Coordinates of C-alpha atoms in Angstrom, one line a residue:
M177 CA 118.5 121.7 113.4
M178 CA 117.7 125.1 111.6
P179 CA 116.0 124.4 108.1
R180 CA 118.6 126.4 106.3
M181 CA 121.1 124.1 108.1
K182 CA 119.6 121.0 107.3
Y183 CA 119.2 122.1 103.4
C184 CA 122.9 122.9 103.3
I185 CA 123.9 119.7 104.8
L186 CA 121.6 117.8 102.3
L187 CA 123.0 119.6 99.5
F188 CA 126.7 118.7 100.6
A189 CA 125.6 115.1 101.0
L190 CA 124.2 114.8 97.5
F191 CA 127.3 116.6 96.1
A192 CA 129.3 114.1 97.9
L193 CA 127.5 111.1 96.7
S194 CA 127.3 112.3 93.4
C195 CA 131.2 112.0 93.2
G196 CA 130.8 108.1 93.7
S197 CA 129.0 105.1 92.0
G198 CA 125.3 107.0 92.4
G199 CA 126.4 109.8 90.2
D200 CA 127.5 106.8 87.8
L201 CA 124.3 105.1 88.0
A202 CA 122.0 108.1 87.5
T203 CA 124.1 108.7 84.3
K204 CA 124.1 105.3 83.1
R205 CA 120.3 105.2 83.9
A206 CA 119.9 108.0 81.7
R207 CA 121.8 107.0 78.8
R208 CA 119.9 103.8 78.8
A209 CA 116.6 105.4 78.7
E210 CA 117.8 107.5 75.8
R211 CA 118.2 104.1 73.8
A212 CA 115.7 102.0 75.1
R213 CA 112.9 100.8 72.9
G214 CA 111.2 98.1 74.8
D215 CA 108.7 98.2 78.0
I216 CA 108.9 101.0 80.2
V217 CA 109.5 99.9 83.5
I218 CA 108.2 102.0 86.6
G219 CA 108.1 100.8 89.9
A220 CA 105.2 100.8 92.3
V221 CA 105.8 100.8 96.1
A222 CA 103.2 100.5 99.0
P223 CA 102.5 97.8 101.6
W224 CA 100.6 96.1 99.1
K225 CA 100.1 92.7 101.1
Q226 CA 98.4 94.6 104.1
M227 CA 96.3 96.2 101.6
E228 CA 94.9 93.5 99.7
G229 CA 91.6 92.0 100.6
S230 CA 90.5 95.5 102.0
S231 CA 89.3 98.9 100.6
R232 CA 92.9 99.8 100.5
W233 CA 93.3 97.4 97.7
H234 CA 91.5 100.2 95.5
A235 CA 94.9 102.2 95.1
W236 CA 96.3 99.0 93.1
Q237 CA 92.9 98.5 91.2
G238 CA 93.4 102.2 90.1
L239 CA 97.1 101.9 89.0
E240 CA 96.3 98.6 87.3
L241 CA 93.1 100.3 85.6
A242 CA 95.7 102.9 84.2
V243 CA 98.2 100.8 83.1
D244 CA 95.8 98.8 81.0
Q245 CA 94.3 101.6 79.6
I246 CA 97.6 103.2 78.5
N247 CA 98.8 99.8 76.9
K248 CA 95.6 99.4 75.4
A249 CA 95.6 102.6 73.5
G250 CA 99.2 101.8 72.2
G251 CA 101.4 102.6 74.9
I252 CA 103.6 105.7 75.6
S253 CA 105.2 106.5 72.0
G254 CA 104.4 102.9 71.1
R255 CA 106.0 101.3 74.0
Q256 CA 104.4 99.4 76.6
V257 CA 104.2 99.9 80.5
R258 CA 105.3 97.4 82.7
I259 CA 105.1 97.9 86.6
E260 CA 107.5 96.3 89.1
A261 CA 105.5 96.1 92.3
R262 CA 107.2 95.9 95.4
D263 CA 106.0 95.8 99.0
D264 CA 107.5 98.3 101.6
N265 CA 105.5 96.4 104.3
N266 CA 104.8 99.9 105.7
S267 CA 108.5 100.3 107.1
V268 CA 111.2 102.5 106.7
V269 CA 113.7 100.1 106.9
Q270 CA 112.1 97.9 104.0
G271 CA 111.2 100.8 102.1
K272 CA 114.9 102.1 102.0
K273 CA 115.9 98.6 101.0
I274 CA 113.5 98.5 98.3
A275 CA 114.6 101.9 97.1
A276 CA 118.0 100.6 96.7
E277 CA 117.0 97.7 94.7
L278 CA 114.8 99.6 92.2
S279 CA 117.6 102.0 92.0
S280 CA 120.0 99.4 91.1
D281 CA 118.2 98.1 88.3
L282 CA 118.9 100.6 85.3
D283 CA 115.7 99.9 83.6
V284 CA 113.3 101.5 86.1
V285 CA 112.9 105.0 85.2
A286 CA 110.4 106.0 87.7
V287 CA 108.7 105.0 91.0
L288 CA 105.1 105.5 92.0
G289 CA 105.0 105.6 96.0
H290 CA 105.1 105.4 98.8
Q291 CA 101.9 105.5 100.7
N292 CA 103.5 106.2 104.1
S293 CA 104.9 110.0 104.5
S294 CA 107.9 108.9 106.5
I295 CA 108.9 106.0 104.0
S296 CA 108.6 108.7 100.9
I297 CA 110.7 110.9 103.1
A298 CA 113.2 108.4 103.7
T299 CA 113.6 107.4 100.3
S300 CA 113.2 110.3 98.1
V301 CA 116.8 111.0 98.5
V302 CA 117.8 107.6 97.1
Y303 CA 115.7 108.2 94.4
Q304 CA 117.1 111.6 93.5
Y305 CA 120.8 110.6 94.1
Y306 CA 120.1 107.4 91.6
G307 CA 118.5 109.5 89.1
L308 CA 114.8 107.7 89.5
L309 CA 111.8 110.3 89.2
M310 CA 109.7 109.6 92.2
L311 CA 105.8 110.7 92.3
S312 CA 103.8 110.2 95.1
P313 CA 100.3 109.6 94.8
S314 CA 99.4 110.2 98.6
S315 CA 102.1 111.3 100.7
K316 CA 101.1 114.4 102.6
D317 CA 104.0 115.4 105.0
P318 CA 105.5 118.9 104.0
E319 CA 109.1 117.4 104.6
L320 CA 108.6 115.5 101.5
T321 CA 109.1 118.4 99.1
E322 CA 110.8 121.1 101.6
R323 CA 114.3 119.9 100.1
R324 CA 113.0 120.9 96.6
L325 CA 114.5 117.6 94.9
P326 CA 113.9 118.2 91.4
Y327 CA 113.0 114.5 90.6
V328 CA 110.5 114.1 93.6
F329 CA 106.7 115.4 93.2
R330 CA 103.2 114.3 94.8
I331 CA 99.7 114.8 93.7
A332 CA 98.2 114.7 97.2
P333 CA 97.9 118.4 98.9
T334 CA 100.5 118.6 102.0
S335 CA 99.2 118.2 105.4
V336 CA 99.6 121.9 106.1
K337 CA 96.8 122.7 103.5
Y338 CA 94.3 119.8 105.1
A339 CA 95.2 121.6 108.5
E340 CA 94.1 125.0 107.2
A341 CA 90.8 123.9 105.9
L342 CA 90.3 122.0 109.3
A343 CA 91.0 125.0 111.2
D344 CA 88.7 127.0 108.9
F345 CA 86.0 124.7 109.6
A346 CA 86.5 124.6 113.1
V347 CA 86.1 128.6 113.3
A348 CA 82.9 128.2 110.8
K349 CA 81.7 125.7 113.5
G350 CA 82.5 128.0 116.6
Y351 CA 85.0 125.5 118.3
E352 CA 86.9 127.7 120.6
Q353 CA 88.4 125.2 122.7
I354 CA 90.1 121.9 121.1
I355 CA 92.0 119.0 122.5
I356 CA 95.1 117.6 120.2
Y357 CA 95.7 114.0 120.4
N358 CA 98.5 112.6 118.4
E359 CA 100.6 109.5 117.4
Q360 CA 104.0 109.8 117.8
D361 CA 104.9 109.0 114.2
T362 CA 106.1 111.4 111.3
F363 CA 102.7 112.1 110.2
G364 CA 101.0 112.2 113.3
R365 CA 103.1 114.9 114.8
N366 CA 103.4 116.9 111.8
F367 CA 99.9 117.2 111.1
A368 CA 99.0 117.9 114.8
S369 CA 101.8 120.6 114.6
S370 CA 100.1 122.0 111.4
F371 CA 96.7 122.2 112.8
S372 CA 97.7 123.6 116.1
A373 CA 99.8 126.7 114.7
E374 CA 96.8 127.1 112.2
A375 CA 94.2 127.2 115.0
Y376 CA 96.1 129.6 117.1
S377 CA 96.1 131.5 114.5
R378 CA 92.5 131.8 114.1
G379 CA 92.4 132.4 117.8
I380 CA 91.3 128.9 118.7
N381 CA 92.5 127.8 122.0
I382 CA 94.2 124.4 122.4
I383 CA 93.7 123.6 125.8
D384 CA 95.5 120.1 126.0
H385 CA 98.1 118.5 123.6
K386 CA 99.1 114.8 124.0
T387 CA 100.8 112.1 122.1
F388 CA 100.5 108.4 122.2
I389 CA 102.2 105.3 121.2
P390 CA 100.1 102.8 119.5
T391 CA 99.0 99.7 122.0
K392 CA 96.6 97.2 122.1
N393 CA 96.3 97.9 125.8
N394 CA 93.5 100.7 126.3
I395 CA 94.5 101.9 129.8
L396 CA 96.6 104.9 128.8
Y397 CA 94.0 105.9 126.5
R398 CA 91.3 105.8 128.7
K399 CA 93.5 107.6 131.6
N400 CA 93.9 110.4 129.2
I401 CA 90.3 110.8 128.1
L402 CA 89.2 110.4 131.7
E403 CA 91.5 113.3 132.4
W404 CA 89.6 115.5 129.7
K405 CA 86.6 114.8 130.9
S406 CA 87.4 115.9 134.6
Q407 CA 89.5 118.7 133.9
F408 CA 88.6 120.7 130.8
D409 CA 85.6 122.0 129.0
F410 CA 86.2 121.8 125.3
D411 CA 84.1 122.0 122.1
A412 CA 86.2 119.2 119.7
I413 CA 88.8 116.7 119.7
F414 CA 91.6 116.8 117.1
I415 CA 93.2 113.2 116.5
S416 CA 96.4 112.8 114.2
G417 CA 97.7 109.3 113.1
D418 CA 97.2 106.5 111.1
D419 CA 97.6 103.6 113.4
E420 CA 94.5 100.5 113.7
A421 CA 94.2 101.7 117.2
I422 CA 92.4 105.1 116.5
P423 CA 89.0 103.6 116.2
D424 CA 89.3 102.4 119.8
I425 CA 90.4 105.5 120.9
I426 CA 87.4 107.1 119.4
R427 CA 84.9 104.4 120.8
L428 CA 86.3 105.0 124.0
I429 CA 85.9 108.8 123.7
Q430 CA 82.0 108.1 123.5
E431 CA 81.8 105.0 125.8
N432 CA 83.6 107.6 128.6
G433 CA 80.6 110.1 127.8
I434 CA 82.5 112.7 125.8
D435 CA 80.0 114.0 123.6
V436 CA 82.1 116.4 120.9
P437 CA 83.2 116.1 117.3
I438 CA 86.3 114.3 116.3
L439 CA 88.4 116.0 113.9
G440 CA 90.8 114.0 111.7
P441 CA 93.0 113.4 108.9
E442 CA 91.6 112.4 105.3
Y443 CA 92.4 108.6 105.8
F444 CA 89.6 108.7 108.4
S445 CA 87.0 108.6 105.3
T446 CA 88.2 105.0 104.1
P447 CA 85.6 102.2 103.8
S448 CA 87.5 100.1 106.3
F449 CA 87.8 102.8 109.0
H450 CA 83.9 103.3 108.7
E451 CA 83.5 99.5 109.0
E452 CA 85.6 100.2 112.6
L453 CA 83.6 102.9 113.7
K454 CA 80.0 100.7 113.9
G455 CA 78.0 102.2 116.4
V456 CA 80.0 105.3 117.1
G457 CA 77.5 108.5 117.0
L458 CA 80.1 111.0 117.2
P459 CA 80.5 113.4 114.2
I460 CA 83.7 112.7 112.4
Y461 CA 84.9 115.9 110.2
V462 CA 88.0 115.1 108.0
P463 CA 89.1 116.9 105.1
S464 CA 89.4 115.8 101.3
S465 CA 90.6 116.9 98.4
V466 CA 89.0 113.9 96.2
H467 CA 85.6 114.2 95.1
V468 CA 84.3 110.9 93.9
D469 CA 80.7 112.2 93.5
S470 CA 82.1 114.9 91.6
G471 CA 80.3 115.6 88.2
S472 CA 83.3 116.2 86.0
Q473 CA 83.5 114.4 82.8
A474 CA 86.9 112.6 83.7
M475 CA 85.5 111.4 87.0
K476 CA 82.2 109.9 85.4
Q477 CA 84.3 108.1 82.9
F478 CA 86.6 106.7 85.5
R479 CA 84.0 105.5 87.9
K480 CA 82.0 104.0 84.9
A481 CA 85.6 102.3 84.1
F482 CA 86.5 101.1 87.4
S483 CA 83.0 99.7 88.5
D484 CA 82.4 97.8 85.3
R485 CA 85.7 96.3 86.0
Y486 CA 85.9 95.7 89.5
G487 CA 81.9 95.7 90.3
Y488 CA 82.3 98.8 92.9
E489 CA 82.8 102.2 93.3
P490 CA 86.8 103.5 93.5
D491 CA 87.7 105.3 96.4
R492 CA 90.1 108.4 96.9
E493 CA 93.1 106.3 96.4
A494 CA 91.9 104.7 93.6
C495 CA 91.5 108.0 91.8
R496 CA 95.5 109.3 93.1
W497 CA 96.9 106.2 91.8
Y498 CA 94.9 106.3 88.4
D499 CA 96.0 109.8 88.2
A500 CA 99.7 109.2 88.9
M501 CA 100.1 107.0 86.2
K502 CA 98.0 108.7 83.9
L503 CA 100.0 112.1 84.6
L504 CA 103.6 110.2 84.3
A505 CA 102.7 108.7 81.1
H506 CA 101.5 112.2 79.7
A507 CA 104.6 113.6 80.9
M508 CA 106.6 110.9 79.2
E509 CA 104.6 111.4 75.9
T510 CA 105.2 115.3 76.5
A511 CA 108.6 114.9 77.0
G512 CA 109.0 112.4 74.0
S513 CA 111.4 110.7 76.3
T514 CA 111.6 108.2 79.2
V515 CA 114.8 110.0 80.3
P516 CA 114.1 111.1 84.3
D517 CA 115.6 114.7 83.8
K518 CA 113.5 115.1 80.7
V519 CA 110.3 114.2 82.5
S520 CA 111.1 116.2 85.5
E521 CA 111.4 119.3 83.3
T522 CA 107.9 118.5 81.9
L523 CA 106.0 117.9 84.9
H524 CA 107.5 121.2 86.4
E525 CA 106.1 122.8 83.6
T526 CA 102.9 121.0 83.3
V527 CA 99.8 123.3 83.9
N528 CA 96.3 122.8 84.5
W529 CA 96.5 118.7 83.2
Q530 CA 93.3 117.3 84.0
G531 CA 92.8 114.2 85.9
V532 CA 90.2 112.9 87.9
T533 CA 91.3 114.7 91.0
G534 CA 91.1 117.7 89.2
T535 CA 93.5 119.7 87.7
I536 CA 97.2 119.3 88.4
S537 CA 99.9 122.0 88.1
F538 CA 103.1 121.8 90.1
D539 CA 105.3 124.3 92.0
E540 CA 108.9 124.6 92.1
K541 CA 109.0 121.9 95.0
G542 CA 107.1 119.5 93.5
D543 CA 104.0 120.3 95.4
I544 CA 100.6 120.7 93.1
L545 CA 99.3 124.2 93.1
N546 CA 95.7 123.4 92.5
T547 CA 93.6 122.1 95.8
D548 CA 89.9 121.8 96.5
I549 CA 89.7 120.7 99.9
S550 CA 86.2 120.3 101.8
V551 CA 85.5 119.4 105.1
G552 CA 82.6 116.8 106.0
D553 CA 81.3 114.3 108.3
I554 CA 82.2 110.7 107.2
L555 CA 79.5 109.0 109.4
A556 CA 76.7 111.3 108.2
P557 CA 74.1 109.4 105.9

């Protein structure tokens, strides 16, 4: 379906829905927010149970630290922040259910989440329909903001920006022949498509492009790898997806005698992913827009506060969830209101707000304008 047609259908659907109970709830939420004097209730949705006990828990800790700092400093216009944490189990179905539940609670004025782009895309219309502001700390799929929903924002660059950075890096490294291997989910497919387009536009030849469905059986992965080894000469392999099978795929590539660099998405740089790659000697290059080792004063202060509290350094997701909460608080304070429409207007007018991840401004779609993406080897000492 053409993008324009999809957009028109979406507008029609939102118009039809606004005639029903959803529009009523959005109006009631705004009126209640206008009168509210108690805690400011904000939803926070991610696969928290899956993340707990691993380095991915840093995201919750970044959010927790931000809320504590805000409340200890007097809150937002004198009101305390209360987080309603919900677990979407990394499932679109569960994510939609939670979005409906949060939307039915008129005390909730905003939602931070989701972690998975597919879930964020599926739930964003629900939040918009019911008059809830949505700020995603991590979702990168361009589809999330292509619909230009006024209550939907993100603070991570789109996957297109990361693809551009990776393609530029590949050109600089002299990679002329690249294989693409992506998971058959929304993010894996769209990121691979973006990289393929950017690579072609720079004169890089994509000599093979295969997809995979995650499985514990390595036979299919091995079959594809052996086919590449016997049939092609290539300079790098681009892998896209976020499944736990990917470290096994990279290990199989090395074990089968292929000695070329791997290009992949930002999440490959997580400590848990590093742990899965023990013994792998291939360079693995990923783009990143969060530079924890930067010398900015904001980052230094955040790192100290985080490490003093938790006993270890924060990762990029801790930075993003921290910034998302701090930015939302700033917008509410500046607007002098928690009414979603007023907070949305304030966010759209935000220019160069200084967070630990960098300066943040938004375009008309709700995407950040300022992106500083670098590419590095995650296994380099």
